[in-house]
Amino acid sequence: MTTAIVTLILLFAALAGAPLFAVIGASALIGFHLAGIDGQAVIIEIYRIADMPILVAIPLFTLAGYILGESDAPRRLVRLTDALLGGFGGGLAIVALIACALFTAFTGASGITIVALGALLYPALKTAGYGDRFSLGLVTSSGSLGILFAPSLPLILYGVVAQQLDLPISMSINDLFLAGLLPGVLMLVILSAYSVYHGRGLRSPDHPGFDRREAWAAIRDAGWELPLPLFVLGGIYGGLIAISEAAALAAVYALVVEVMIRGDIHWRRLPDVLVDAMKLVGAILLILGVSLASTNIMIDARVPTRLFEWIQSVVDNRWTFLILLNIFLLILGMMLDIFSALVIIVPILLPVALGYGIDPLHLGIIFLANMQIGYFTPPVGMNLFIASFRFGKPVMTLYRATLPFFFLLLAAVLIITYVPALSLWLPGR
């Protein structure tokens, strides 16, 4: 009875707008107290994450992403992809997809992508002859593309959370990066095919088509940014550098290029950029720390085991479980940001999925792919409201605009779910 009352109080606090870390931390403290364990155990769990070398990658990649977002790099990226692909039928739409995917992969936040690239891509698509609804839908939905590509923060965070659960199956962050590659490409290919079909025969009256001189000028314009993904991704996939080393390289390189060489970010603005980046990092790490403490209580109380036993009594095979999992994750993605969902839900869900014989790598890609489209799933997808504010359009207009993209990506999620080889082939599982 006491547990039920406490749960209701915490749920009410969360709905009333209490910070998520405070609600999770309070639940952990109460759980430890009811179990007769000293509350200092929560502090020990928070301190334990400081001993995880991979965690260094989160603030460093976040810093690199914020520096790139505040610089003129988005404009140079759009110019480069437009020079190479924009002259073809549907090419500008593919430019938008690729630019957003690359940008989200480094920033780890789809909202930043919509804000940073939206002002460039939306008017460009309109000028090229694309309809208003298609242009809005493309920019809003492609803002979440890139979550499955290295060095995406959600990929890293999933790996960090999963590694704390002492799984019987080993899993590394490098494996996760490889696992997300083909599913991410599948999503890009499906949306690109639709964009080419939708934009057949369209070309901006101001676009000269492919121009070798413009392409070369765009390559030179982006010359300092181009080596960054090559160094980082080539080093990670090639096994030459560790994830934390790649993150340090990305942060230092972005800082030197955008502040010292390019001068896009003045020294006086740099502290503000650092503060904004570390606000996100602080929120992630604090939620992660208190969630690990809460997870231990749930494991001691056999919550995942009991949940698996209950689900197994209702769902008798893994294929049915997977479709129910997709529905649950889509709803979750509408209501909860991806970082909170990772640290709260994965510790409960992963042991249950293992009971159905689902590889943790495969589960991670299914989880993130669903959360990716949950960002713009009506009625409460976060990107819908960000895009509504950014472009000055009613939310209902965004609902209608994103529906075709939602169904296309939902089809991609089902393929990813029921064809495990897409996620497991490159890691060699």
Coordinates of C-alpha atoms in Angstrom, one line a residue:
M1 CA 0.0 0.0 0.0
T2 CA 2.8 2.4 0.9
T3 CA 4.6 1.6 -2.4
A4 CA 1.4 2.4 -4.4
I5 CA 1.0 5.7 -2.6
V6 CA 4.6 6.7 -3.1
T7 CA 4.4 5.7 -6.8
L8 CA 1.3 7.9 -7.3
I9 CA 3.0 10.8 -5.6
L10 CA 6.0 10.5 -7.9
L11 CA 3.8 10.2 -11.0
F12 CA 1.9 13.3 -10.0
A13 CA 5.2 15.2 -9.4
A14 CA 6.4 14.1 -12.9
L15 CA 3.1 15.3 -14.5
A16 CA 3.3 18.5 -12.6
G17 CA 6.7 19.3 -14.2
A18 CA 9.2 18.2 -11.6
P19 CA 12.7 17.6 -13.1
L20 CA 13.0 14.0 -14.3
F21 CA 16.2 13.4 -12.5
A22 CA 14.6 14.5 -9.2
V23 CA 11.7 12.1 -9.7
I24 CA 14.0 9.2 -10.6
G25 CA 16.4 10.0 -7.8
A26 CA 13.5 10.2 -5.3
S27 CA 12.2 6.8 -6.4
A28 CA 15.7 5.3 -6.0
L29 CA 16.1 6.8 -2.5
I30 CA 12.7 5.6 -1.4
G31 CA 13.4 2.2 -2.9
F32 CA 16.7 1.8 -1.0
H33 CA 15.0 3.0 2.2
L34 CA 12.2 0.4 1.9
A35 CA 14.8 -2.2 1.2
G36 CA 16.7 -1.3 4.3
I37 CA 19.7 0.0 2.3
D38 CA 21.6 3.2 3.2
G39 CA 20.7 6.1 0.9
Q40 CA 24.4 6.7 0.2
A41 CA 24.1 3.9 -2.3
V42 CA 22.6 6.3 -4.7
I43 CA 25.6 8.6 -4.4
I44 CA 27.9 5.6 -5.0
E45 CA 26.0 4.7 -8.2
I46 CA 26.3 8.3 -9.4
Y47 CA 30.0 8.2 -8.7
R48 CA 30.4 4.9 -10.4
I49 CA 29.7 6.4 -13.8
A50 CA 32.8 8.6 -13.4
D51 CA 34.9 5.4 -13.7
M52 CA 33.5 4.6 -17.2
P53 CA 36.1 5.7 -19.8
I54 CA 33.5 5.6 -22.7
L55 CA 31.5 8.3 -20.9
V56 CA 34.2 10.9 -21.8
A57 CA 32.9 10.7 -25.4
I58 CA 29.5 12.2 -24.5
P59 CA 30.6 15.7 -23.4
L60 CA 33.2 15.8 -26.1
F61 CA 31.0 14.8 -29.0
T62 CA 28.3 17.2 -27.6
L63 CA 30.7 20.0 -27.6
A64 CA 31.8 19.3 -31.2
G65 CA 28.2 19.2 -32.3
Y66 CA 27.3 22.5 -30.6
I67 CA 30.3 24.3 -32.0
L68 CA 29.5 23.1 -35.6
G69 CA 25.8 24.1 -35.1
E70 CA 26.7 27.6 -34.0
S71 CA 29.2 28.1 -36.8
D72 CA 28.6 28.6 -40.5
A73 CA 29.3 24.9 -41.1
P74 CA 25.6 24.1 -41.8
R75 CA 25.5 26.5 -44.7
R76 CA 28.8 25.1 -46.1
L77 CA 27.4 21.5 -45.8
V78 CA 24.2 22.4 -47.6
R79 CA 26.2 24.3 -50.4
L80 CA 28.4 21.3 -50.9
T81 CA 25.7 18.7 -51.1
D82 CA 23.6 21.0 -53.3
A83 CA 26.5 21.5 -55.7
L84 CA 27.0 17.8 -56.0
L85 CA 23.4 16.6 -56.1
G86 CA 21.0 19.6 -56.3
G87 CA 21.0 19.8 -60.1
F88 CA 19.3 16.4 -60.5
G89 CA 15.6 15.7 -60.4
G90 CA 14.8 15.3 -56.7
G91 CA 18.4 16.1 -55.9
L92 CA 17.7 18.9 -53.5
A93 CA 15.5 16.7 -51.4
I94 CA 18.3 14.2 -51.2
V95 CA 20.6 17.1 -50.2
A96 CA 18.3 17.9 -47.3
L97 CA 18.1 14.2 -46.2
I98 CA 21.9 13.7 -46.3
A99 CA 22.7 17.1 -44.7
C100 CA 20.3 16.5 -41.8
A101 CA 21.5 12.9 -41.2
L102 CA 25.1 14.0 -41.0
F103 CA 24.3 17.0 -38.8
T104 CA 22.1 15.0 -36.4
A105 CA 24.8 12.2 -36.2
F106 CA 27.2 14.7 -34.8
T107 CA 24.9 16.8 -32.6
G108 CA 22.7 13.9 -31.4
A109 CA 19.7 16.2 -31.2
S110 CA 17.1 16.5 -34.0
G111 CA 15.7 19.8 -32.7
I112 CA 19.1 21.4 -33.2
T113 CA 19.1 20.1 -36.8
I114 CA 15.7 21.6 -37.6
V115 CA 16.7 25.0 -36.1
A116 CA 20.1 25.1 -37.7
L117 CA 19.4 23.7 -41.2
G118 CA 15.7 24.5 -41.5
A119 CA 16.2 28.1 -42.4
L120 CA 18.4 27.0 -45.3
L121 CA 16.6 23.9 -46.6
Y122 CA 12.9 24.9 -46.4
P123 CA 13.1 28.0 -48.6
A124 CA 15.5 26.2 -51.0
L125 CA 13.0 23.3 -51.4
K126 CA 10.2 25.8 -52.0
T127 CA 12.3 27.7 -54.6
A128 CA 13.1 24.4 -56.4
G129 CA 9.3 23.8 -56.9
Y130 CA 8.5 21.4 -54.1
G131 CA 5.1 21.9 -52.5
D132 CA 4.8 23.5 -49.1
R133 CA 3.5 20.4 -47.5
F134 CA 6.3 18.2 -48.9
S135 CA 9.0 20.7 -47.9
L136 CA 7.7 21.0 -44.4
G137 CA 7.3 17.2 -44.0
L138 CA 10.8 16.5 -45.4
V139 CA 12.6 19.0 -43.2
T140 CA 10.6 18.0 -40.0
S141 CA 11.0 14.2 -40.5
S142 CA 14.7 14.3 -41.7
G143 CA 15.6 16.3 -38.6
S144 CA 15.7 13.0 -36.7
L145 CA 17.7 11.1 -39.3
G146 CA 21.2 10.3 -38.2
I147 CA 20.5 8.9 -34.8
L148 CA 21.6 5.5 -36.1
F149 CA 24.9 6.8 -37.5
A150 CA 28.1 7.1 -35.5
P151 CA 29.0 9.1 -33.5
S152 CA 25.4 9.6 -32.4
L153 CA 25.0 10.3 -28.7
P154 CA 21.9 8.0 -28.3
L155 CA 23.9 5.1 -29.7
I156 CA 26.7 5.7 -27.2
L157 CA 24.3 6.1 -24.3
Y158 CA 22.4 2.9 -25.2
G159 CA 25.8 1.1 -25.1
V160 CA 26.7 2.6 -21.8
V161 CA 23.4 1.6 -20.2
A162 CA 23.5 -1.9 -21.6
Q163 CA 27.0 -2.5 -20.4
Q164 CA 26.0 -1.8 -16.8
L165 CA 23.5 -4.7 -16.8
D166 CA 26.1 -7.5 -16.9
L167 CA 24.5 -9.1 -20.0
P168 CA 25.4 -12.7 -20.9
I169 CA 26.1 -11.4 -24.5
S170 CA 29.1 -9.1 -24.9
M171 CA 28.5 -5.8 -26.7
S172 CA 30.8 -2.9 -27.5
I173 CA 30.1 0.7 -28.7
N174 CA 32.0 -0.1 -31.9
D175 CA 29.6 -3.0 -32.5
L176 CA 26.7 -0.6 -32.1
F177 CA 28.1 1.9 -34.6
L178 CA 28.4 -0.9 -37.1
A179 CA 24.9 -2.2 -36.3
G180 CA 23.3 1.1 -37.0
L181 CA 25.0 1.7 -40.4
L182 CA 22.8 -0.5 -42.7
P183 CA 19.5 0.3 -41.0
G184 CA 20.3 4.0 -41.2
V185 CA 21.2 3.7 -44.9
L186 CA 17.9 1.8 -45.5
M187 CA 15.9 4.8 -44.0
L188 CA 17.9 7.2 -46.2
V189 CA 17.4 5.2 -49.3
I190 CA 13.6 4.8 -48.8
L191 CA 13.1 8.5 -48.2
S192 CA 15.5 9.4 -51.1
A193 CA 13.5 7.2 -53.5
Y194 CA 10.3 8.8 -52.4
S195 CA 11.8 12.3 -52.8
V196 CA 13.1 11.5 -56.3
Y197 CA 9.7 10.2 -57.3
H198 CA 8.0 13.2 -55.8
G199 CA 10.4 15.7 -57.3
R200 CA 10.8 14.1 -60.8
G201 CA 11.1 16.9 -63.4
L202 CA 11.5 19.6 -60.8
R203 CA 14.5 21.9 -60.8
S204 CA 14.9 25.3 -59.4
P205 CA 14.8 28.0 -62.1
D206 CA 17.9 29.5 -60.4
H207 CA 19.8 26.2 -60.3
P208 CA 22.2 25.8 -63.2
G209 CA 22.5 22.0 -62.8
F210 CA 25.7 20.3 -62.0
D211 CA 28.6 22.8 -62.4
R212 CA 32.1 21.6 -62.0
R213 CA 33.4 25.0 -61.0
E214 CA 30.7 25.4 -58.3
A215 CA 31.3 21.9 -57.1
W216 CA 35.0 22.5 -56.7
A217 CA 34.3 25.9 -55.0
A218 CA 31.9 24.2 -52.6
I219 CA 34.5 21.6 -51.8
R220 CA 37.1 24.2 -51.1
D221 CA 34.6 26.2 -49.0
A222 CA 34.0 23.2 -46.8
G223 CA 37.6 22.1 -47.0
W224 CA 38.2 22.4 -43.3
E225 CA 35.0 20.5 -42.2
L226 CA 35.3 17.6 -44.7
P227 CA 38.2 15.8 -42.9
L228 CA 36.3 15.7 -39.6
P229 CA 33.9 12.9 -40.4
L230 CA 36.6 11.1 -42.3
F231 CA 39.0 11.2 -39.3
V232 CA 36.4 10.3 -36.8
L233 CA 34.4 7.6 -38.6
G234 CA 37.4 6.2 -40.4
G235 CA 39.3 6.0 -37.2
I236 CA 36.4 4.3 -35.3
Y237 CA 35.3 1.9 -38.1
G238 CA 39.0 1.1 -38.9
G239 CA 39.8 0.3 -35.3
L240 CA 42.6 2.9 -35.3
I241 CA 41.3 5.0 -32.4
A242 CA 39.0 4.4 -29.5
I243 CA 35.6 6.2 -29.1
S244 CA 36.9 8.5 -26.4
E245 CA 39.9 9.4 -28.6
A246 CA 37.7 10.1 -31.6
A247 CA 35.5 12.3 -29.4
A248 CA 38.5 14.3 -28.2
L249 CA 39.7 14.6 -31.8
A250 CA 36.3 15.9 -33.0
A251 CA 36.0 18.5 -30.2
V252 CA 39.5 19.9 -30.6
Y253 CA 39.3 19.9 -34.4
A254 CA 35.9 21.7 -34.4
L255 CA 37.2 24.2 -31.8
V256 CA 40.4 25.0 -33.7
V257 CA 38.7 25.2 -37.1
E258 CA 35.5 27.2 -36.2
V259 CA 37.0 29.5 -33.6
M260 CA 40.7 30.0 -34.5
I261 CA 40.8 29.3 -38.3
R262 CA 37.4 30.2 -39.6
G263 CA 36.5 32.7 -37.0
D264 CA 32.8 31.8 -37.2
I265 CA 32.5 31.8 -33.4
H266 CA 34.1 34.8 -31.7
W267 CA 36.0 34.1 -28.5
R268 CA 33.4 36.1 -26.6
R269 CA 30.6 33.8 -27.8
L270 CA 32.5 30.6 -27.0
P271 CA 31.6 30.5 -23.2
D272 CA 27.9 30.7 -24.1
V273 CA 28.3 27.7 -26.6
L274 CA 30.2 25.8 -23.9
V275 CA 27.5 26.4 -21.3
D276 CA 24.7 25.4 -23.7
A277 CA 26.5 22.1 -24.6
M278 CA 27.3 21.3 -21.0
K279 CA 23.7 21.9 -19.9
L280 CA 22.7 19.0 -22.1
V281 CA 25.6 16.9 -20.9
G282 CA 24.8 17.6 -17.3
A283 CA 21.2 16.6 -17.7
I284 CA 22.2 13.4 -19.4
L285 CA 24.8 12.4 -16.9
L286 CA 22.6 13.2 -13.9
I287 CA 19.6 11.3 -15.2
L288 CA 22.0 8.4 -16.0
G289 CA 23.5 8.3 -12.5
V290 CA 20.2 8.3 -10.6
S291 CA 18.7 5.8 -13.2
L292 CA 21.5 3.3 -12.5
A293 CA 20.7 3.5 -8.8
S294 CA 17.0 3.0 -9.6
T295 CA 17.8 0.1 -11.9
N296 CA 19.7 -1.8 -9.2
I297 CA 16.6 -1.5 -6.9
M298 CA 14.4 -2.9 -9.8
I299 CA 16.8 -5.8 -10.4
D300 CA 17.0 -6.6 -6.7
A301 CA 13.2 -6.6 -6.7
R302 CA 13.2 -8.9 -9.7
V303 CA 11.1 -6.4 -11.7
P304 CA 12.5 -7.4 -15.2
T305 CA 12.1 -11.1 -14.3
R306 CA 8.6 -10.7 -13.2
L307 CA 7.8 -8.6 -16.2
F308 CA 9.2 -11.2 -18.5
E309 CA 7.2 -14.0 -16.9
W310 CA 4.0 -11.9 -17.2
I311 CA 4.7 -11.0 -20.9
Q312 CA 5.6 -14.6 -21.6
S313 CA 2.2 -15.8 -20.2
V314 CA 0.5 -13.4 -22.7
V315 CA 2.8 -13.4 -25.7
D316 CA 4.0 -16.8 -26.8
N317 CA 6.5 -16.0 -29.5
R318 CA 9.2 -13.4 -30.3
W319 CA 7.5 -12.1 -33.5
T320 CA 4.4 -11.0 -31.6
F321 CA 6.6 -9.5 -28.9
L322 CA 8.5 -7.5 -31.5
I323 CA 5.4 -5.9 -33.0
L324 CA 4.1 -5.0 -29.5
L325 CA 7.5 -3.7 -28.7
N326 CA 7.4 -1.4 -31.8
I327 CA 4.0 0.0 -30.8
F328 CA 5.2 0.6 -27.2
L329 CA 8.3 2.4 -28.4
L330 CA 6.5 4.6 -30.8
I331 CA 4.2 5.8 -28.1
L332 CA 7.2 6.2 -25.8
G333 CA 9.0 8.3 -28.4
M334 CA 6.0 10.7 -28.6
M335 CA 6.0 11.3 -24.9
L336 CA 9.6 11.1 -23.7
D337 CA 12.9 12.5 -25.0
I338 CA 15.3 9.9 -26.3
F339 CA 17.9 10.3 -23.5
S340 CA 15.4 9.9 -20.7
A341 CA 13.8 6.9 -22.5
L342 CA 17.2 5.2 -22.9
V343 CA 18.2 5.4 -19.2
I344 CA 14.7 4.6 -17.8
I345 CA 13.3 1.9 -20.2
V346 CA 16.4 0.0 -21.5
P347 CA 17.3 -1.5 -18.1
I348 CA 13.8 -2.9 -17.8
L349 CA 13.3 -3.9 -21.5
L350 CA 16.7 -5.5 -22.3
P351 CA 16.4 -8.5 -19.9
V352 CA 12.9 -9.2 -21.3
A353 CA 14.1 -9.0 -24.9
L354 CA 17.0 -11.4 -24.1
G355 CA 14.4 -13.8 -22.8
Y356 CA 12.9 -13.9 -26.3
G357 CA 16.3 -14.5 -27.9
I358 CA 16.7 -10.9 -29.2
D359 CA 20.3 -9.8 -29.6
P360 CA 21.0 -6.6 -27.5
L361 CA 22.5 -5.0 -30.7
H362 CA 19.4 -5.6 -32.6
L363 CA 17.2 -4.4 -29.8
G364 CA 19.2 -1.2 -29.6
I365 CA 18.7 -0.4 -33.3
I366 CA 15.0 -1.2 -33.0
F367 CA 14.7 1.0 -29.9
L368 CA 16.5 4.0 -31.6
A369 CA 14.7 3.6 -34.9
N370 CA 11.4 3.8 -33.2
M371 CA 12.4 6.7 -31.0
Q372 CA 13.6 8.4 -34.2
I373 CA 10.2 8.4 -35.8
G374 CA 8.5 9.0 -32.5
Y375 CA 10.0 12.5 -32.7
F376 CA 7.5 13.5 -35.3
T377 CA 4.6 11.1 -34.6
P378 CA 1.3 12.9 -34.0
P379 CA -0.1 14.1 -31.7
V380 CA 2.8 15.0 -29.4
G381 CA 6.1 14.3 -31.3
M382 CA 8.7 16.9 -30.2
N383 CA 9.8 17.8 -33.7
L384 CA 6.3 18.8 -34.7
F385 CA 6.3 21.6 -32.2
I386 CA 9.9 22.7 -32.9
A387 CA 9.1 22.8 -36.6
S388 CA 5.8 24.7 -36.0
F389 CA 7.7 27.3 -34.0
R390 CA 10.6 27.5 -36.5
F391 CA 8.5 27.8 -39.6
G392 CA 5.5 29.7 -38.1
K393 CA 3.1 27.0 -39.2
P394 CA 0.1 25.5 -37.3
V395 CA 0.9 22.1 -35.7
M396 CA -2.0 20.5 -37.7
T397 CA -0.3 21.5 -40.9
L398 CA 2.8 19.7 -39.7
Y399 CA 0.7 16.6 -38.8
R400 CA -0.5 16.3 -42.4
A401 CA 2.9 17.1 -43.9
T402 CA 4.8 14.4 -42.0
L403 CA 2.3 11.5 -42.5
P404 CA 3.8 10.2 -45.7
F405 CA 7.3 10.2 -44.2
F406 CA 6.0 8.6 -41.0
F407 CA 4.5 5.6 -42.9
L408 CA 7.6 5.2 -45.1
L409 CA 9.9 5.2 -42.0
L410 CA 7.5 2.9 -40.2
A411 CA 7.9 0.4 -43.1
A412 CA 11.7 0.8 -42.7
V413 CA 11.3 0.1 -38.9
L414 CA 9.4 -3.1 -39.6
I415 CA 12.0 -4.3 -42.0
I416 CA 14.7 -3.5 -39.4
T417 CA 12.7 -5.4 -36.8
Y418 CA 12.0 -8.5 -38.8
V419 CA 15.3 -8.7 -40.7
P420 CA 17.9 -8.9 -37.9
A421 CA 20.7 -9.4 -40.3
L422 CA 20.5 -5.7 -41.3
S423 CA 21.7 -4.9 -37.8
L424 CA 23.9 -7.9 -37.0
W425 CA 25.7 -8.6 -40.3
L426 CA 28.4 -5.9 -40.1
P427 CA 29.2 -6.6 -36.4
G428 CA 29.5 -10.3 -37.3
R429 CA 26.9 -11.6 -34.9

